[in-house]
Short mmCIF file of N, CA and C in Angstrom, two decimals:
data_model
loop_
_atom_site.label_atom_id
_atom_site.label_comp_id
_atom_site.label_asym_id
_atom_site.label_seq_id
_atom_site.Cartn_x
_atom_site.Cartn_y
_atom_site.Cartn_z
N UNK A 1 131.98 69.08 107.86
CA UNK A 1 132.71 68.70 106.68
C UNK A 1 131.90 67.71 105.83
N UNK A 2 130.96 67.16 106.41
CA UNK A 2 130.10 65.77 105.65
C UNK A 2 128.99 66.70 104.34
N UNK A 3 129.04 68.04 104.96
CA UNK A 3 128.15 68.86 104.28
C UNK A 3 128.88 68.95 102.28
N UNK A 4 130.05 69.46 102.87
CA UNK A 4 131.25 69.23 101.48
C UNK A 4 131.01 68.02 100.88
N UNK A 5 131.02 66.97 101.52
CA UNK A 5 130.65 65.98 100.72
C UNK A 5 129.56 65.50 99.89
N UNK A 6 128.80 66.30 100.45
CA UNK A 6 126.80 66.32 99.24
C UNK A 6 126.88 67.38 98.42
N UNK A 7 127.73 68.42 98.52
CA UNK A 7 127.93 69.31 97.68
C UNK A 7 128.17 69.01 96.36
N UNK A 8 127.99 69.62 94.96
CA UNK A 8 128.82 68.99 93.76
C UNK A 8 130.10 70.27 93.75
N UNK A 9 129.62 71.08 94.31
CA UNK A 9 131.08 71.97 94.77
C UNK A 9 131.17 72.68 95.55
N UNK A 10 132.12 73.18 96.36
CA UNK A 10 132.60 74.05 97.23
C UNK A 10 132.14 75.05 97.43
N UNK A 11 132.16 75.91 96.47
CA UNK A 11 131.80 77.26 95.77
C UNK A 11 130.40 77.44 95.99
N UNK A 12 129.71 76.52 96.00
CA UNK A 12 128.32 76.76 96.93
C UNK A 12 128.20 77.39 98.07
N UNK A 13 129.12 77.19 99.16
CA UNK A 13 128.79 77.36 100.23
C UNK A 13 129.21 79.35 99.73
N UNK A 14 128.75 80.14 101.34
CA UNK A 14 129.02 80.77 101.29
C UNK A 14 130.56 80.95 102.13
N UNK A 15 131.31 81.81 101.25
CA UNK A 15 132.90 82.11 101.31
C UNK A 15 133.37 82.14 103.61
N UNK A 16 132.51 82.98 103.58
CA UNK A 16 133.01 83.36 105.35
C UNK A 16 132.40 81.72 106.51
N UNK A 17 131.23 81.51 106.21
CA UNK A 17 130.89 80.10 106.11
C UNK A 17 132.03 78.96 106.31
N UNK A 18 132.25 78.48 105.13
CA UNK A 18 133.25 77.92 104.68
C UNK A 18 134.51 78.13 105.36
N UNK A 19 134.97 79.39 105.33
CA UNK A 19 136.13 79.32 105.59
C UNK A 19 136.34 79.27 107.57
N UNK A 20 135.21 79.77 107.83
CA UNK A 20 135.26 79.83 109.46
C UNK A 20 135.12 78.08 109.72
N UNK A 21 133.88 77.21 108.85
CA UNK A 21 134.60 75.78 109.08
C UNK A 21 135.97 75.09 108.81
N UNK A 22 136.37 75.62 107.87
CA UNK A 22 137.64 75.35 107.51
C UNK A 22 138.87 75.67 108.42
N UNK A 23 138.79 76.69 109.20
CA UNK A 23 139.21 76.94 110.57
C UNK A 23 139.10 76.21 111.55
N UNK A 24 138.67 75.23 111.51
CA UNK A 24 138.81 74.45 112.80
C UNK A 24 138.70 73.08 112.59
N UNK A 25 139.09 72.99 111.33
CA UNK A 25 140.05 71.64 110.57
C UNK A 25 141.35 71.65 110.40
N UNK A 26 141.81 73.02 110.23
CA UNK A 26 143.05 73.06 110.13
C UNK A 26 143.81 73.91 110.76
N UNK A 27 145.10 74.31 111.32
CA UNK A 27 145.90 74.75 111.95
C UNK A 27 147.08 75.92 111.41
N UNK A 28 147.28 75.15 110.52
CA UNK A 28 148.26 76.42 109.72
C UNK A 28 148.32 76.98 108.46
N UNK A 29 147.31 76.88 108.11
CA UNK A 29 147.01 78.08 106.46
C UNK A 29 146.39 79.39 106.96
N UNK A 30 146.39 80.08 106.11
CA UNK A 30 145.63 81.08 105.86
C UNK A 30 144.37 81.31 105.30
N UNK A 31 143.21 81.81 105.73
CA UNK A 31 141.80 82.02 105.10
C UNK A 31 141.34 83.24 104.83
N UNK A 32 141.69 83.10 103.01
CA UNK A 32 141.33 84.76 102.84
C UNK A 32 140.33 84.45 102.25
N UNK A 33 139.50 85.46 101.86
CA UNK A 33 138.29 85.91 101.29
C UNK A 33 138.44 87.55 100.52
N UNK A 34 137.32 86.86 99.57
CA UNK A 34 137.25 88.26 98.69
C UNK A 34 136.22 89.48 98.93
N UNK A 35 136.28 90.40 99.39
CA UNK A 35 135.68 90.98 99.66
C UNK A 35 135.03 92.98 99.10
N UNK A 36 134.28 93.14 98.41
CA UNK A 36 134.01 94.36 97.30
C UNK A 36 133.82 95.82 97.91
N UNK A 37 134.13 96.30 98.29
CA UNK A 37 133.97 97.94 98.59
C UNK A 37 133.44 98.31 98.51
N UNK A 38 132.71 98.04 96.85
CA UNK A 38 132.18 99.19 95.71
C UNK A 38 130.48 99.35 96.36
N UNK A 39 129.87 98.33 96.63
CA UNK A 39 128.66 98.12 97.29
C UNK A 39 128.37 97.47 98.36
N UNK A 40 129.21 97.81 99.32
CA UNK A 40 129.34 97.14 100.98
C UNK A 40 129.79 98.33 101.86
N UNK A 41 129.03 98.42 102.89
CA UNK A 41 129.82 99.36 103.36
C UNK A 41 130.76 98.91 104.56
N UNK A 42 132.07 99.67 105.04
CA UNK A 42 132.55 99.33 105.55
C UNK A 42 132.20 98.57 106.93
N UNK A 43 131.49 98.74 107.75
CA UNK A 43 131.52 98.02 108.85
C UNK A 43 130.54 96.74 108.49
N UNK A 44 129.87 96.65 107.43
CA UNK A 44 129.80 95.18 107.30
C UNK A 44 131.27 94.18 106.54
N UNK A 45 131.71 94.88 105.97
CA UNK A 45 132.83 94.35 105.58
C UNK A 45 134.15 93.80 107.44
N UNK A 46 133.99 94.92 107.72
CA UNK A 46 135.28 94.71 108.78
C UNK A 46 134.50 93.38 110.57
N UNK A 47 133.23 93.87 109.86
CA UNK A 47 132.25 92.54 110.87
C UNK A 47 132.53 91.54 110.00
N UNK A 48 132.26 90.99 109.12
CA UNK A 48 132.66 89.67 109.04
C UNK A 48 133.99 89.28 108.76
N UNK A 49 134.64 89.95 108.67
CA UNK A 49 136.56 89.53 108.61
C UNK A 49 137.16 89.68 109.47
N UNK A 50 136.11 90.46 110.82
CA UNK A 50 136.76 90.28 112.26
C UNK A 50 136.53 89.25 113.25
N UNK A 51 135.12 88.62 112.23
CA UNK A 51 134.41 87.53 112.84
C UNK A 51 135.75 86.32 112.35
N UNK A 52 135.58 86.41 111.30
CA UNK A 52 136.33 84.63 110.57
C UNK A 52 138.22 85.58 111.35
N UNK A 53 138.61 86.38 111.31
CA UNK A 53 139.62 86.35 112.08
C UNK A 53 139.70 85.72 113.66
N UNK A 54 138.77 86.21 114.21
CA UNK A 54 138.33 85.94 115.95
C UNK A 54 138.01 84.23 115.65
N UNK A 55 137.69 83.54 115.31
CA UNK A 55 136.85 82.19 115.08
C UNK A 55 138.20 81.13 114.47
N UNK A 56 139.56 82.12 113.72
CA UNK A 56 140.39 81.47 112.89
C UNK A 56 141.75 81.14 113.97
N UNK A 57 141.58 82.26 114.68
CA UNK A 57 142.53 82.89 115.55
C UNK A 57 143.92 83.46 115.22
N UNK A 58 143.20 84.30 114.20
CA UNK A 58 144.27 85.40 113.77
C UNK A 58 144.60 84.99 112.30
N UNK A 59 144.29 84.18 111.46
CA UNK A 59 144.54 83.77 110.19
C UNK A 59 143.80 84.28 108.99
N UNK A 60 142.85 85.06 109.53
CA UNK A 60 141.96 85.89 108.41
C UNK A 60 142.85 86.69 107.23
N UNK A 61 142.46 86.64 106.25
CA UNK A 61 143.04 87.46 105.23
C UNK A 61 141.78 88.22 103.99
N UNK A 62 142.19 89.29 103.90
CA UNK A 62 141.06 90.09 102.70
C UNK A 62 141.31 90.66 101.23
N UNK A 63 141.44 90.40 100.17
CA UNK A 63 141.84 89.92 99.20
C UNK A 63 140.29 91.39 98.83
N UNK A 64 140.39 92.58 98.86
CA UNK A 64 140.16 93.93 98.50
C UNK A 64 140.19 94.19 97.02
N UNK A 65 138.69 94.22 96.77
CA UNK A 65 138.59 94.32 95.27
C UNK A 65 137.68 95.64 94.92
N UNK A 66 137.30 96.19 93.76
CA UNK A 66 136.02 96.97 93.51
C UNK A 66 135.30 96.27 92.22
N UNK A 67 134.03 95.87 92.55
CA UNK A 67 133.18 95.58 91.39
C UNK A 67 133.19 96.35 90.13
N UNK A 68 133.13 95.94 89.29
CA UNK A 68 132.89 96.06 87.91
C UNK A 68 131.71 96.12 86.91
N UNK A 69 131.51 94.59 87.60
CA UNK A 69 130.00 93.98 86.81
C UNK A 69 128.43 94.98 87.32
N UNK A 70 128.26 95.67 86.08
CA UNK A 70 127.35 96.01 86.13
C UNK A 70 125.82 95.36 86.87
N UNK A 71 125.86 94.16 86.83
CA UNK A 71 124.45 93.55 87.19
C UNK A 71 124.59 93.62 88.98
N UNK A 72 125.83 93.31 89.02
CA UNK A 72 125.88 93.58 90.51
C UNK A 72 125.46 95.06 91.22
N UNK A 73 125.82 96.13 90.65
CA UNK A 73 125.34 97.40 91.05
C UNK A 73 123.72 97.16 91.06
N UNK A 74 122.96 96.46 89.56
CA UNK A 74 121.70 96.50 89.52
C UNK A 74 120.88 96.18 91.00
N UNK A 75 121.64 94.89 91.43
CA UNK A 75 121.36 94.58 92.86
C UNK A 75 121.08 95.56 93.65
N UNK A 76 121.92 96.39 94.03
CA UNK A 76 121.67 97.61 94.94
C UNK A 76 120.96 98.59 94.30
N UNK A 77 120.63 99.00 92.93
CA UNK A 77 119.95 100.12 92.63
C UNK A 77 120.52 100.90 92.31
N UNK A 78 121.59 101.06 91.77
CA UNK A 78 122.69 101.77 91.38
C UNK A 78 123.81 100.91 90.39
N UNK A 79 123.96 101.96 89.76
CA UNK A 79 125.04 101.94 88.50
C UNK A 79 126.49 101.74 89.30
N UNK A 80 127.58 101.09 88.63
CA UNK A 80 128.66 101.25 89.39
C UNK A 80 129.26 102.78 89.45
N UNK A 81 129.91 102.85 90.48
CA UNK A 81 130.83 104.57 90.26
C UNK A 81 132.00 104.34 89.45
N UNK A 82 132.21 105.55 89.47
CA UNK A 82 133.57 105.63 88.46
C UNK A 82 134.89 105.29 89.42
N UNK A 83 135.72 104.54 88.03
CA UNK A 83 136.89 104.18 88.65
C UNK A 83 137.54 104.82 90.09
N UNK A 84 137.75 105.73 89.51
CA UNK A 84 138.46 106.98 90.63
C UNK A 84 137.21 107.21 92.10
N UNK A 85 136.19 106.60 92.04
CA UNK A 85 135.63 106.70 93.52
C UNK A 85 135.42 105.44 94.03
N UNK A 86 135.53 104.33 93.10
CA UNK A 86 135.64 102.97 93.49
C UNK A 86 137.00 102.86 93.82
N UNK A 87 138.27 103.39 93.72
CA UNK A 87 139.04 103.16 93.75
C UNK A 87 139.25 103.78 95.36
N UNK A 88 138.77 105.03 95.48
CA UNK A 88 138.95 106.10 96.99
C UNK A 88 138.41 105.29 97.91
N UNK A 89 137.04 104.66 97.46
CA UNK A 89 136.21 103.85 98.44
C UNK A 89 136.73 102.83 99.40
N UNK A 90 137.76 102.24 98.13
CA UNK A 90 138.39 100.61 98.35
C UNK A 90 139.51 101.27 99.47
N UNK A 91 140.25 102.60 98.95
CA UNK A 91 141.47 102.40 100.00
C UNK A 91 141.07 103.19 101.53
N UNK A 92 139.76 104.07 101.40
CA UNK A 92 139.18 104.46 102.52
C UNK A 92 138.70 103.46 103.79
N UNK A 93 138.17 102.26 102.95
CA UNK A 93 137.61 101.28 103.51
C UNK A 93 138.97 100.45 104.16
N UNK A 94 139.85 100.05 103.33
CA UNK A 94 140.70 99.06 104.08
C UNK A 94 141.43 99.62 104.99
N UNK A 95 141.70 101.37 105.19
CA UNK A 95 142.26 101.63 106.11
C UNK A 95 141.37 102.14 106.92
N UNK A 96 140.27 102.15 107.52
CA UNK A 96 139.61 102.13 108.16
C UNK A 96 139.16 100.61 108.95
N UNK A 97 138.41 99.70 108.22
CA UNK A 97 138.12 98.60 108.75
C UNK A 97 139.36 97.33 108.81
N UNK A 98 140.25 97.50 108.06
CA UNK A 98 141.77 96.62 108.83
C UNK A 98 142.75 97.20 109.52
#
């Protein structure tokens, strides 16, 4: 937690990071995270939200989105897909890896 304190913000750290420390400061919230479909594939997605679940002890939450932002596709080398397969992706994925 002393780390938060040299920080000028939070939002630095990385999200699963964070929240798996934040797990074992506190007892009764919930720790969700946002997590993208569109360019992740599922079993890295369901590895780290099974990790910060296992580490939280059962308080994990996934807050299931599909990218948009073009620059982010640039990352991977690819253009985003179209709605309608970002959309198949997202609900293929959450019922598979949750």
């Amino acid at each position: 937690m002393d780390a938060l304190k040299r920080s000028h913000t939070a939002t630095s750290f990385e999200p699963f990071t964070l929240l798996s420390a934040l797990s074992q400061a506190t007892e009764h919230i919930g720790l969700v995270a946002t997590g993208s479909t569109t360019f992740d594939a599922p079993y890295h997605i369901a590895r780290r939200f099974a990790s910060l679940d296992h580490i939280s002890g059962g308080r994990a939450g996934w807050n299931i989105v599909t990218t948009s932002n073009p620059k982010r596709g640039a990352q991977f080398r690819h253009g985003r897909p179209p709605w309608s397969t970002a959309s198949a992706t997202a609900a293929r994925a959450s019922s598979t890896t949750w």
